Amino acid sequence: MLRQQWGPEQISGRLKREGWASICHETISQYILKVERPAGDQLYLNLRHHAKKYHKRYGGITSNRKHIHNRVDIDRYPKIAIRGEWLNYWEADSMIGREHKANLISYEKGHLIE
């Protein structure tokens, strides 16, 4: 079935429907990649994704983030800055929105600058 360009999901569904065994599509993919491929078989080339590595979607997010260099803790700001009483005092924050589009949001003395 794989040589006919069937995907692991299709193979799993067909086996289940015909009363054979209930095998998860991930099990089929892992078998091809860990047993057949090292043995020299070319079955992995028939997989639709050609054995691309699977990346977890959870955990590790914080490890990928960069640290801010020369970061100043808010406790070390002057009190006048925290209260926003400086003349022409403003702040800016970056924000990632829908479809990974970046926005820069600026505030001047508590008012949004557009």
GROMACS .gro file of C-alpha atoms in nm, residues 34-106:
model
   73
   34LYS     CA    1   1.321   0.335   1.263
   35VAL     CA    2   1.326  -0.018   1.117
   36GLU     CA    3   1.290  -0.012   0.740
   37ARG     CA    4   1.498   0.298   0.664
   38PRO     CA    5   1.813   0.191   0.854
   39ALA     CA    6   1.784  -0.150   0.686
   40GLY     CA    7   1.824   0.021   0.348
   41ASP     CA    8   1.463   0.004   0.232
   42GLN     CA    9   1.337   0.306   0.039
   43LEU     CA   10   0.981   0.293   0.181
   44TYR     CA   11   1.030   0.624   0.362
   45LEU     CA   12   1.049   0.798   0.024
   46ASN     CA   13   0.686   0.698  -0.033
   47LEU     CA   14   0.577   0.887   0.278
   48ARG     CA   15   0.416   1.215   0.186
   49HIS     CA   16   0.644   1.415   0.414
   50HIS     CA   17   0.959   1.217   0.328
   51ALA     CA   18   1.049   1.156   0.691
   52LYS     CA   19   1.060   1.513   0.812
   53LYS     CA   20   1.135   1.535   1.180
   54TYR     CA   21   0.842   1.575   1.415
   55HIS     CA   22   0.865   1.876   1.645
   56LYS     CA   23   0.682   1.886   1.976
   57ARG     CA   24   0.426   2.162   2.004
   58TYR     CA   25   0.462   2.199   2.376
   59GLY     CA   26   0.748   2.267   2.615
   60GLY     CA   27   1.070   2.433   2.518
   61ILE     CA   28   0.906   2.762   2.426
   62THR     CA   29   1.088   2.951   2.697
   63SER     CA   30   1.420   2.793   2.604
   64ASN     CA   31   1.389   2.932   2.250
   65ARG     CA   32   1.339   3.289   2.367
   66LYS     CA   33   1.635   3.520   2.379
   67HIS     CA   34   1.730   3.705   2.693
   68ILE     CA   35   1.718   4.084   2.691
   69HIS     CA   36   2.069   4.222   2.724
   70ASN     CA   37   2.129   4.514   2.962
   71ARG     CA   38   1.782   4.467   3.104
   72VAL     CA   39   1.697   4.700   3.392
   73ASP     CA   40   1.461   4.568   3.657
   74ILE     CA   41   1.156   4.786   3.721
   75ASP     CA   42   1.256   4.813   4.088
   76ARG     CA   43   1.563   5.010   3.979
   77TYR     CA   44   1.363   5.274   3.786
   78PRO     CA   45   1.338   5.616   3.949
   79LYS     CA   46   1.007   5.664   4.134
   80ILE     CA   47   0.920   5.957   3.908
   81ALA     CA   48   0.942   5.726   3.604
   82ILE     CA   49   0.717   5.466   3.762
   83ARG     CA   50   0.452   5.729   3.839
   84GLY     CA   51   0.488   5.868   3.485
   85GLU     CA   52   0.560   6.223   3.597
   86TRP     CA   53   0.859   6.284   3.371
   87LEU     CA   54   0.817   6.543   3.099
   88ASN     CA   55   0.783   6.372   2.759
   89TYR     CA   56   0.792   6.031   2.924
   90TRP     CA   57   0.693   5.749   2.691
   91GLU     CA   58   0.715   5.371   2.667
   92ALA     CA   59   0.693   5.129   2.379
   93ASP     CA   60   0.605   4.761   2.374
   94SER     CA   61   0.623   4.522   2.084
   95MET     CA   62   0.336   4.285   2.029
   96ILE     CA   63   0.288   3.996   1.789
   97GLY     CA   64  -0.066   3.976   1.659
   98ARG     CA   65  -0.267   3.763   1.423
   99GLU     CA   66  -0.070   3.590   1.148
  100HIS     CA   67   0.256   3.681   1.327
  101LYS     CA   68   0.237   4.048   1.229
  102ALA     CA   69   0.437   4.274   1.460
  103ASN     CA   70   0.301   4.593   1.614
  104LEU     CA   71   0.471   4.863   1.816
  105ILE     CA   72   0.249   5.010   2.084
  106SER     CA   73   0.362   5.338   2.237
   0.00000   0.00000   0.00000
